[in-house]
JSON list of C-alpha atoms in Angstrom, two decimals:
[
{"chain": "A", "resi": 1, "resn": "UNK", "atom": "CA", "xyz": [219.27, 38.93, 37.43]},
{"chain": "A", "resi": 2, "resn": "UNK", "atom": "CA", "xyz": [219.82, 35.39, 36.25]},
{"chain": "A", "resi": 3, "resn": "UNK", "atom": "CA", "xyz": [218.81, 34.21, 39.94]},
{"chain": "A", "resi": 4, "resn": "UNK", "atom": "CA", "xyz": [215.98, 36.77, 39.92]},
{"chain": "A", "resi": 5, "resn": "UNK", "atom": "CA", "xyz": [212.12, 35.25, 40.51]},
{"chain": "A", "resi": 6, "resn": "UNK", "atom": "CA", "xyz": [210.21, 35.62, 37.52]},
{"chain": "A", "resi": 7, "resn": "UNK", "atom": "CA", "xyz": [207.21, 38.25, 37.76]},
{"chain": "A", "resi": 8, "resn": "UNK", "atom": "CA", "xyz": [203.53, 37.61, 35.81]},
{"chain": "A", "resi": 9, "resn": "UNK", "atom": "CA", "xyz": [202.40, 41.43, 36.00]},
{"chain": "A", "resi": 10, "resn": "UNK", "atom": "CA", "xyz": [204.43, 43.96, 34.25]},
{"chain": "A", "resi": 11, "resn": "UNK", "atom": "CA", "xyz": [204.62, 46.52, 36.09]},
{"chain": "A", "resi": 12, "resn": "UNK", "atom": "CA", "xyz": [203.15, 46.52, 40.09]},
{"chain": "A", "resi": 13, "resn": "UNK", "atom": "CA", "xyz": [200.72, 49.28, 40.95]},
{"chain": "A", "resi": 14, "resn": "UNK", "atom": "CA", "xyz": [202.98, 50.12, 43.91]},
{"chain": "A", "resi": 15, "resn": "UNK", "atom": "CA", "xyz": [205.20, 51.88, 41.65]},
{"chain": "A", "resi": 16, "resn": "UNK", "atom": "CA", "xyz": [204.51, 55.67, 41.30]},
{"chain": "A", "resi": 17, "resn": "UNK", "atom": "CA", "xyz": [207.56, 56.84, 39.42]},
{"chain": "A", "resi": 18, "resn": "UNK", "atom": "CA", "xyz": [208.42, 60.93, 39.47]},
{"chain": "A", "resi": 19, "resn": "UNK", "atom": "CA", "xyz": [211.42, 63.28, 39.08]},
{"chain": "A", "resi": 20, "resn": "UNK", "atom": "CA", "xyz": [211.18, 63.57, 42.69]},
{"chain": "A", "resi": 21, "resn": "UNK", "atom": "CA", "xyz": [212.60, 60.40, 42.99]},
{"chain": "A", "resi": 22, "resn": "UNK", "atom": "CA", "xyz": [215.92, 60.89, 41.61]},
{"chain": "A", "resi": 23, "resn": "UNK", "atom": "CA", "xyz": [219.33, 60.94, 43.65]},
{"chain": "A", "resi": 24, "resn": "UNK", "atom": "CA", "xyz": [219.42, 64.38, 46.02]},
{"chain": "A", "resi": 25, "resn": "UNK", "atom": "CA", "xyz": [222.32, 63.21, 48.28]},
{"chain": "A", "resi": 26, "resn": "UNK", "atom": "CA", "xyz": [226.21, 62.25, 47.12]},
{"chain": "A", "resi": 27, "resn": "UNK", "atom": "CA", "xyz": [225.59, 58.98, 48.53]},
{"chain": "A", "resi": 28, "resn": "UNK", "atom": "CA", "xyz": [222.59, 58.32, 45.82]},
{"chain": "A", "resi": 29, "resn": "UNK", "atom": "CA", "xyz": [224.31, 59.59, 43.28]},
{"chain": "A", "resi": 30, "resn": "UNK", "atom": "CA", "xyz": [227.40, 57.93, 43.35]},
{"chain": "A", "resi": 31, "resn": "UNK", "atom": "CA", "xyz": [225.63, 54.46, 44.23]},
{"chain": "A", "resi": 32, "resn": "UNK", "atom": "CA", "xyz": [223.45, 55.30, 40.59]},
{"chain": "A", "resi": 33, "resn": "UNK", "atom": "CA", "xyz": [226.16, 55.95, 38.63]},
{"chain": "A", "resi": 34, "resn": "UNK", "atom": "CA", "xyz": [227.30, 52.22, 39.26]},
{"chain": "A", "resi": 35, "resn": "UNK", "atom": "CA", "xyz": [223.81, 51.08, 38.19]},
{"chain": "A", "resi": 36, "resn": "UNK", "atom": "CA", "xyz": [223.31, 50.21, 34.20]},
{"chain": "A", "resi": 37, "resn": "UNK", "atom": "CA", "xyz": [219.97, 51.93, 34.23]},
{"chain": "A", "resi": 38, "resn": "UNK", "atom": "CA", "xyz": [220.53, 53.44, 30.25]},
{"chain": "A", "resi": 39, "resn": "UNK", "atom": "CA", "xyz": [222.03, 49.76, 29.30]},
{"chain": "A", "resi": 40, "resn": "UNK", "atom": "CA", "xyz": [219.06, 47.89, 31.22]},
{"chain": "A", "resi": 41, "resn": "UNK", "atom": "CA", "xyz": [216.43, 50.21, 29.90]},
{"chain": "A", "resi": 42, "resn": "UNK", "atom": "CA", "xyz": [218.03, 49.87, 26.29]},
{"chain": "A", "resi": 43, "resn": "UNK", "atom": "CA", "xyz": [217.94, 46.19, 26.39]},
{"chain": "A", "resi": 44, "resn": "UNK", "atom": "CA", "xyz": [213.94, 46.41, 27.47]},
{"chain": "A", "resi": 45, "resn": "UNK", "atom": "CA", "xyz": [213.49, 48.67, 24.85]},
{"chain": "A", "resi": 46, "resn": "UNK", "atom": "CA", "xyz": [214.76, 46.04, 22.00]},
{"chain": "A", "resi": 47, "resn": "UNK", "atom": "CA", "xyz": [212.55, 43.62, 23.40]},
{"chain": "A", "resi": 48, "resn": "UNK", "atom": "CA", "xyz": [209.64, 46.06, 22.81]},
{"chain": "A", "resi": 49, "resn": "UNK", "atom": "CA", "xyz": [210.19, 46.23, 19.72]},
{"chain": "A", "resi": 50, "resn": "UNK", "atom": "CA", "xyz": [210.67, 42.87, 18.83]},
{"chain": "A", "resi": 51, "resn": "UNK", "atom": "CA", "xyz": [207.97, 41.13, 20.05]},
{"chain": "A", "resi": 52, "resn": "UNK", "atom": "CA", "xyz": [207.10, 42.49, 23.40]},
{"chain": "A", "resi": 53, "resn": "UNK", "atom": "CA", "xyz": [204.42, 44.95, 22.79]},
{"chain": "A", "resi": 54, "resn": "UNK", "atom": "CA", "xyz": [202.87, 44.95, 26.26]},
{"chain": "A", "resi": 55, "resn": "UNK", "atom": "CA", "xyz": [205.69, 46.92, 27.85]},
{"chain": "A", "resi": 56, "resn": "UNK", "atom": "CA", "xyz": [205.55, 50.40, 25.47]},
{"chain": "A", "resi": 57, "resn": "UNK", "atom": "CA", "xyz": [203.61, 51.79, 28.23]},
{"chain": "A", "resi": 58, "resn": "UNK", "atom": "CA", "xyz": [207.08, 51.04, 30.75]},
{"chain": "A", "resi": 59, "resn": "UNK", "atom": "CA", "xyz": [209.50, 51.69, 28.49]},
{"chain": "A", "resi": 60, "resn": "UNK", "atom": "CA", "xyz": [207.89, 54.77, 28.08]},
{"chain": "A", "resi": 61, "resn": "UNK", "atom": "CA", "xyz": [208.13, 55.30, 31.78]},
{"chain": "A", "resi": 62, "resn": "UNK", "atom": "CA", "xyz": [211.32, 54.28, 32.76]},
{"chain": "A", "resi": 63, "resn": "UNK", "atom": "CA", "xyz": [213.01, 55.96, 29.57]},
{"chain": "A", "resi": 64, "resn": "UNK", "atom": "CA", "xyz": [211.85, 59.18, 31.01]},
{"chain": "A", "resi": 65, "resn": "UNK", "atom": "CA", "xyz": [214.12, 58.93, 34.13]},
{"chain": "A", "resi": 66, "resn": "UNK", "atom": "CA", "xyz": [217.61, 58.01, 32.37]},
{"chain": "A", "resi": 67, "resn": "UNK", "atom": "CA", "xyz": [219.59, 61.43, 32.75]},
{"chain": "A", "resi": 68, "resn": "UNK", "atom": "CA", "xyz": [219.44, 60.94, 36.14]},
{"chain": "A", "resi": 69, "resn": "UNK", "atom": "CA", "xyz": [217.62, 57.71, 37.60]},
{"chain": "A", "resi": 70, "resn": "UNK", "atom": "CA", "xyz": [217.13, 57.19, 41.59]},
{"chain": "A", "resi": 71, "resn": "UNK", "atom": "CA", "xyz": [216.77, 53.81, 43.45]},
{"chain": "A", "resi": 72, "resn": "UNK", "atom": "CA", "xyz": [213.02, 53.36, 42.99]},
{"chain": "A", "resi": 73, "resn": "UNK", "atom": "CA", "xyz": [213.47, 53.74, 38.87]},
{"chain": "A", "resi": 74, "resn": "UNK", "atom": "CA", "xyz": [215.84, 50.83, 39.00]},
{"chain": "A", "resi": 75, "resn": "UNK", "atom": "CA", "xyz": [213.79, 49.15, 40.99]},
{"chain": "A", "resi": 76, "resn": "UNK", "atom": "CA", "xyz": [211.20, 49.38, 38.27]},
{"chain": "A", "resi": 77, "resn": "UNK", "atom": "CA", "xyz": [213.66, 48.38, 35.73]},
{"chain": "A", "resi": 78, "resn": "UNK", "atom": "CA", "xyz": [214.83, 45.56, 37.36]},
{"chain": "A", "resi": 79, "resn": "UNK", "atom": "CA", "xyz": [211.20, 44.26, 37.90]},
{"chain": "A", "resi": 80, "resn": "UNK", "atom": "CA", "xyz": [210.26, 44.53, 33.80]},
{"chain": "A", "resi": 81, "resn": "UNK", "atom": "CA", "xyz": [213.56, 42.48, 33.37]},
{"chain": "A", "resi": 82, "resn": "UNK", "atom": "CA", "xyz": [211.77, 39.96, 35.62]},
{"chain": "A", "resi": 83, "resn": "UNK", "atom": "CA", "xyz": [208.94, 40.09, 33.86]},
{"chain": "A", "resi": 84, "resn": "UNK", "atom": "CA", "xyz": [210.70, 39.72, 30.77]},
{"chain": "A", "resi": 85, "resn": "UNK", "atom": "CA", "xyz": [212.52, 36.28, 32.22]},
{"chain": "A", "resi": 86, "resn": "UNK", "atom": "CA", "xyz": [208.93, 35.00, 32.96]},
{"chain": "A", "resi": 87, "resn": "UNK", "atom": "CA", "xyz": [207.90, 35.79, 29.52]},
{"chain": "A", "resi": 88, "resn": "UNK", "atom": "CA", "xyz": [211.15, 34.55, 27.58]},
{"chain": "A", "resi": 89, "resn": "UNK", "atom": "CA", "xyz": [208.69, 31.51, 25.63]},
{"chain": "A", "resi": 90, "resn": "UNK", "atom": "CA", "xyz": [205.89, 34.32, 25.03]},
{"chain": "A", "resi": 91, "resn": "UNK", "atom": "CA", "xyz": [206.19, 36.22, 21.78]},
{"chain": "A", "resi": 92, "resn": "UNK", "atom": "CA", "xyz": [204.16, 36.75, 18.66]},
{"chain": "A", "resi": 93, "resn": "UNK", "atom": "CA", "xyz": [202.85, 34.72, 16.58]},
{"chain": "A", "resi": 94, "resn": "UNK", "atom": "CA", "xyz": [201.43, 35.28, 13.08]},
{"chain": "A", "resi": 95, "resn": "UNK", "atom": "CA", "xyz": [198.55, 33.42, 11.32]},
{"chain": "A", "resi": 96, "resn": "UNK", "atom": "CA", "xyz": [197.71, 33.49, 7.76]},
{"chain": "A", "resi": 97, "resn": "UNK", "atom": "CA", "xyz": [195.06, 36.39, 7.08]},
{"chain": "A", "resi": 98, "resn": "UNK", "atom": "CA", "xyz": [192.21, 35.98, 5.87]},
{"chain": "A", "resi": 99, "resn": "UNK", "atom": "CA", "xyz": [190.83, 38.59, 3.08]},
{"chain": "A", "resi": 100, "resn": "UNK", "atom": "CA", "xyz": [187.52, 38.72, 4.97]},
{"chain": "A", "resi": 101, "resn": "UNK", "atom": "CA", "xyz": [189.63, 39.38, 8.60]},
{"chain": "A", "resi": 102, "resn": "UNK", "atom": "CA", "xyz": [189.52, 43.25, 9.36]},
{"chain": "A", "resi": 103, "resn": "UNK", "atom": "CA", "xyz": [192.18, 45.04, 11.24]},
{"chain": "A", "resi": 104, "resn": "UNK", "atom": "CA", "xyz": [190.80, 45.95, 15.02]},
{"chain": "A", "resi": 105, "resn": "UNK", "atom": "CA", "xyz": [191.87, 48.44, 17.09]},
{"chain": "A", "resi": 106, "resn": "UNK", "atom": "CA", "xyz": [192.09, 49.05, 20.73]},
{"chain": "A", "resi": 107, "resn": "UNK", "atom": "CA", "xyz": [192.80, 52.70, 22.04]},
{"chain": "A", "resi": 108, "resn": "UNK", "atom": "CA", "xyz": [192.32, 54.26, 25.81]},
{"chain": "A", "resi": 109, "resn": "UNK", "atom": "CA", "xyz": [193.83, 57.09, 27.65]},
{"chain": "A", "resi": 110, "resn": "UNK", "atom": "CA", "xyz": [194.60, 57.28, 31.43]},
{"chain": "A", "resi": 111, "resn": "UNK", "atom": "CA", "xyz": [193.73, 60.98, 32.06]},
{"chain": "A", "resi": 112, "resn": "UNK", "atom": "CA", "xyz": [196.64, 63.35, 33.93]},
{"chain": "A", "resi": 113, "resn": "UNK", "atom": "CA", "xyz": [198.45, 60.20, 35.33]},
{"chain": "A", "resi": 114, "resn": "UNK", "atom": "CA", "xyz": [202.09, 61.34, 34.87]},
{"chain": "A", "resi": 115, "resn": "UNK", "atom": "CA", "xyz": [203.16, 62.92, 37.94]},
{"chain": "A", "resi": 116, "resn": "UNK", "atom": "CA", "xyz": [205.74, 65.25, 36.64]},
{"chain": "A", "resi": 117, "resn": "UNK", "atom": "CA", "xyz": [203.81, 66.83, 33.99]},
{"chain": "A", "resi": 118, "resn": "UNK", "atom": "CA", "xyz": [200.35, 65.75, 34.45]},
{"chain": "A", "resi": 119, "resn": "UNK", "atom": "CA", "xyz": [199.72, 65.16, 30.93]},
{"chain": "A", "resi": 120, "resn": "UNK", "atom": "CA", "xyz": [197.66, 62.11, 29.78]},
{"chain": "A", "resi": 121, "resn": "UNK", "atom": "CA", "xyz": [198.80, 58.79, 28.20]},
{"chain": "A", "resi": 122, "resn": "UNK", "atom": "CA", "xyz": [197.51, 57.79, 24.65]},
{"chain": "A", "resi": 123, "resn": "UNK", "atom": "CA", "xyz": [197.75, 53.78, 23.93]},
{"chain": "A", "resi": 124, "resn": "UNK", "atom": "CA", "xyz": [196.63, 52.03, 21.33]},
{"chain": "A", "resi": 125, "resn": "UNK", "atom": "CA", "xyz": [196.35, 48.59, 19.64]},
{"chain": "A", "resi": 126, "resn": "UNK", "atom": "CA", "xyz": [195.83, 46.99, 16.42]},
{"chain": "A", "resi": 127, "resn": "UNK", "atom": "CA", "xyz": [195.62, 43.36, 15.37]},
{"chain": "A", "resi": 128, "resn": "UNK", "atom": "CA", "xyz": [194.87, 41.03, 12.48]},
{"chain": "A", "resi": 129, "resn": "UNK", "atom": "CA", "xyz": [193.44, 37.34, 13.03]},
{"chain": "A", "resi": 130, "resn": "UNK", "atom": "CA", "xyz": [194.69, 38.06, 16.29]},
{"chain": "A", "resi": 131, "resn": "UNK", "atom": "CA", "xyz": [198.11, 39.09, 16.57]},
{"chain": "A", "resi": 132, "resn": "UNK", "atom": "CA", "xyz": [199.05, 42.67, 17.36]},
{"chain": "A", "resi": 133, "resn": "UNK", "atom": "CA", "xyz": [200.59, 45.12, 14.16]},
{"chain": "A", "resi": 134, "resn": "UNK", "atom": "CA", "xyz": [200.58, 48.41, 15.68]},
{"chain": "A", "resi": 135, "resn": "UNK", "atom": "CA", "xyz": [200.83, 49.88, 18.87]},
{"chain": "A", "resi": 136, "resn": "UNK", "atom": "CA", "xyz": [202.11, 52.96, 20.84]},
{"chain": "A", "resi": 137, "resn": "UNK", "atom": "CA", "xyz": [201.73, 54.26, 24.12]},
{"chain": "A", "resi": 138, "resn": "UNK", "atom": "CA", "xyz": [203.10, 57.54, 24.64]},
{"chain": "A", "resi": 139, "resn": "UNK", "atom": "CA", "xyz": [202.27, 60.67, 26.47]},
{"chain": "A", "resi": 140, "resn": "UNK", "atom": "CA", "xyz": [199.70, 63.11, 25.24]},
{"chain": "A", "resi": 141, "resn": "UNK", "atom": "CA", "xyz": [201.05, 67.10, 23.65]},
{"chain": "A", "resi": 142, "resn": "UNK", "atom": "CA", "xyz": [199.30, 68.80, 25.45]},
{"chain": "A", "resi": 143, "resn": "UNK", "atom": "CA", "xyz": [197.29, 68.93, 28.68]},
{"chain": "A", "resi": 144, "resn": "UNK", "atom": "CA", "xyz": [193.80, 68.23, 28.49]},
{"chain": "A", "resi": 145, "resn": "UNK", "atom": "CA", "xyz": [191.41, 69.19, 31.42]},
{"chain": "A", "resi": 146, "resn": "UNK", "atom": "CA", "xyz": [188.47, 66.53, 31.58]},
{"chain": "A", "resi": 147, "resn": "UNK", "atom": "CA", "xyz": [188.49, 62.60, 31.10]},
{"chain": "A", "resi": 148, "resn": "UNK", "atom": "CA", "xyz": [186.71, 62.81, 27.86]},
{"chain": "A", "resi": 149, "resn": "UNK", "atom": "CA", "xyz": [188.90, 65.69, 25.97]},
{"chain": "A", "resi": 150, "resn": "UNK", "atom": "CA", "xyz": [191.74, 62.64, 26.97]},
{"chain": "A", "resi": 151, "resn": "UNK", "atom": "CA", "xyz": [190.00, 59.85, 25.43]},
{"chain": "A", "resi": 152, "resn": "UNK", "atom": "CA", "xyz": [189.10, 62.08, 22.13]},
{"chain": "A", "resi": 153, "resn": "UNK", "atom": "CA", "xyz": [192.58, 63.07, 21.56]},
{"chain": "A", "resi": 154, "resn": "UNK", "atom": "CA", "xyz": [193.70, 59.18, 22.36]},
{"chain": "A", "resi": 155, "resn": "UNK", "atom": "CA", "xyz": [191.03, 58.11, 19.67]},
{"chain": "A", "resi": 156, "resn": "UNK", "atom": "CA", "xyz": [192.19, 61.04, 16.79]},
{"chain": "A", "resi": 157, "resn": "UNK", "atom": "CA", "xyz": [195.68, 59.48, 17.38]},
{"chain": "A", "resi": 158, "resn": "UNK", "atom": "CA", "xyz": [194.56, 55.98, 17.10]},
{"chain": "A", "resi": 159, "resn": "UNK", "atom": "CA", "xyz": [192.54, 56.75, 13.75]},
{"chain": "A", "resi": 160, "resn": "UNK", "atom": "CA", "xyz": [195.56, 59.13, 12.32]},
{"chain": "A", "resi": 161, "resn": "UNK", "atom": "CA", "xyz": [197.48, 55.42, 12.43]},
{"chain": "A", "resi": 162, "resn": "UNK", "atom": "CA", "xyz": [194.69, 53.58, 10.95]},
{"chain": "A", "resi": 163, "resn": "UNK", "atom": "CA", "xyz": [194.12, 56.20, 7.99]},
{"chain": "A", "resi": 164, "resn": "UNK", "atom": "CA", "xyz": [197.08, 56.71, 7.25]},
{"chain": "A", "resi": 165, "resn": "UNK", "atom": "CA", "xyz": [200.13, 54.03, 8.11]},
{"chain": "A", "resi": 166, "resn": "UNK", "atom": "CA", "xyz": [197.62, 50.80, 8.24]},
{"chain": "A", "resi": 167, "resn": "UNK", "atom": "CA", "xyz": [195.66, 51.80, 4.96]},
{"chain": "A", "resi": 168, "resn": "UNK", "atom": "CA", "xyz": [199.11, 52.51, 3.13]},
{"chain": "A", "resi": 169, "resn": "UNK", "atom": "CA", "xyz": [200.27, 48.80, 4.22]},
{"chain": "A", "resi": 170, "resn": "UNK", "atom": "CA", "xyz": [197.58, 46.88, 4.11]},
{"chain": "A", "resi": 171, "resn": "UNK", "atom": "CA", "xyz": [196.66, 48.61, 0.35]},
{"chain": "A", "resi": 172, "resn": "UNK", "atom": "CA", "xyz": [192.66, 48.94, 1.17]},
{"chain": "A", "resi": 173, "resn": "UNK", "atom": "CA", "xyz": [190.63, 50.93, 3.32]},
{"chain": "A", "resi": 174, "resn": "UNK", "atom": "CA", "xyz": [187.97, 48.52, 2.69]},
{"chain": "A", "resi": 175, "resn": "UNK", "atom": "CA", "xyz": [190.28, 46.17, 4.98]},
{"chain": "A", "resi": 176, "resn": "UNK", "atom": "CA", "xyz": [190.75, 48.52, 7.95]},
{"chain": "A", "resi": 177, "resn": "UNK", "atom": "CA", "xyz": [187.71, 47.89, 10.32]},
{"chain": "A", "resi": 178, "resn": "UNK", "atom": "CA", "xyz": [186.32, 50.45, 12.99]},
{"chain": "A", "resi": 179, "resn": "UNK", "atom": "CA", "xyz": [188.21, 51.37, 15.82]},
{"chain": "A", "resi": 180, "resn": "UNK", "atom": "CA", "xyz": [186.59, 50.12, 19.07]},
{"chain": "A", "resi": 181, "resn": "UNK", "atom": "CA", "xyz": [186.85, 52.41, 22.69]},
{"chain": "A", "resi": 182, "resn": "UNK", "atom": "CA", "xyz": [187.30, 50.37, 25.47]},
{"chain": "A", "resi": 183, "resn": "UNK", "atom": "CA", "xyz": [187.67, 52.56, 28.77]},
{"chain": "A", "resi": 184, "resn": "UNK", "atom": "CA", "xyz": [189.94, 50.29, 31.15]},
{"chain": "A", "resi": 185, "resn": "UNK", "atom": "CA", "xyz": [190.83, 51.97, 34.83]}
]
């Protein structure tokens, strides 16, 4: 990876992970169980956590597949670690809050876009004078059956973190603001 070209998206829309995808054949197999796909994906993961926020969503996706990843899941894997090597001067940075700033929050839902389990995805977002403080995306409990019944549970998750983890460290409610919806597809 050290000669690898850096990557500014992500993850590419071309990639449409499954279980489906996973080794069938000796061949496959044998050639995965020389790939690092649990180390790899563990390394991404710290980074997550750390300070790169905008890959919960692939972390999420990837970590699904490590009992038994195929080609395409490395693939994946190995294009978030170029991402990552395009993004290795990006990071977080924290400003002095104001009292008057409020937290804001960000939440949307992708509705029945996992292809194994057609559940939903719940994201959300919060940030104070800018930088982010919270965020998860993760799949939804249950399945819903519209759009909207999505978004709605994506939102009750988003406000469950606001009222109850964000209040409790921030030590007002007064300083939570509301949580905006912002459909993006």
């Amino acid at each position: 990876m050290n000669n690898a070209k850096p990557v500014t998206v992500p993850f590419a829309t071309h990639f449409k992970l499954s279980a489906d995808m996973s080794p069938k054949t000796d061949e496959e197999m044998e050639h995965m169980s020389s790939v690092s796909y649990s180390i790899a994906t563990g390394s991404i993961m710290y980074a997550m956590i750390c300070n790169q926020f905008d890959i919960s969503h692939l972390v999420s996706i990837v970590s699904r597949y490590m009992a038994c990843p195929g080609k395409e899941h490395w693939q994946a894997v190995k294009w978030i670690l170029r991402y990552l090597k395009g993004t290795i001067n990006v990071g977080l940075t924290f400003h002095r809050a104001k009292m008057s700033d409020l937290v804001v929050g960000y939440v949307d839902s992708n509705f029945a876009r996992d292809l194994d389990k057609r559940r939903s995805l719940t994201g959300y977002l919060f940030t104070l004078s800018g930088t982010a403080i919270s965020w998860k995306a993760t799949l939804q409990a249950t399945i819903t059956l519209s759009t909207i019944k999505a978004e709605y549970m994506a939102l009750v998750e988003a406000v469950k973190e606001a009222n109850s983890n964000l209040e409790v460290e921030m030590g007002s409610e007064e300083y939570l603001g509301l949580v905006d919806c912002y459909r993006i597809d």
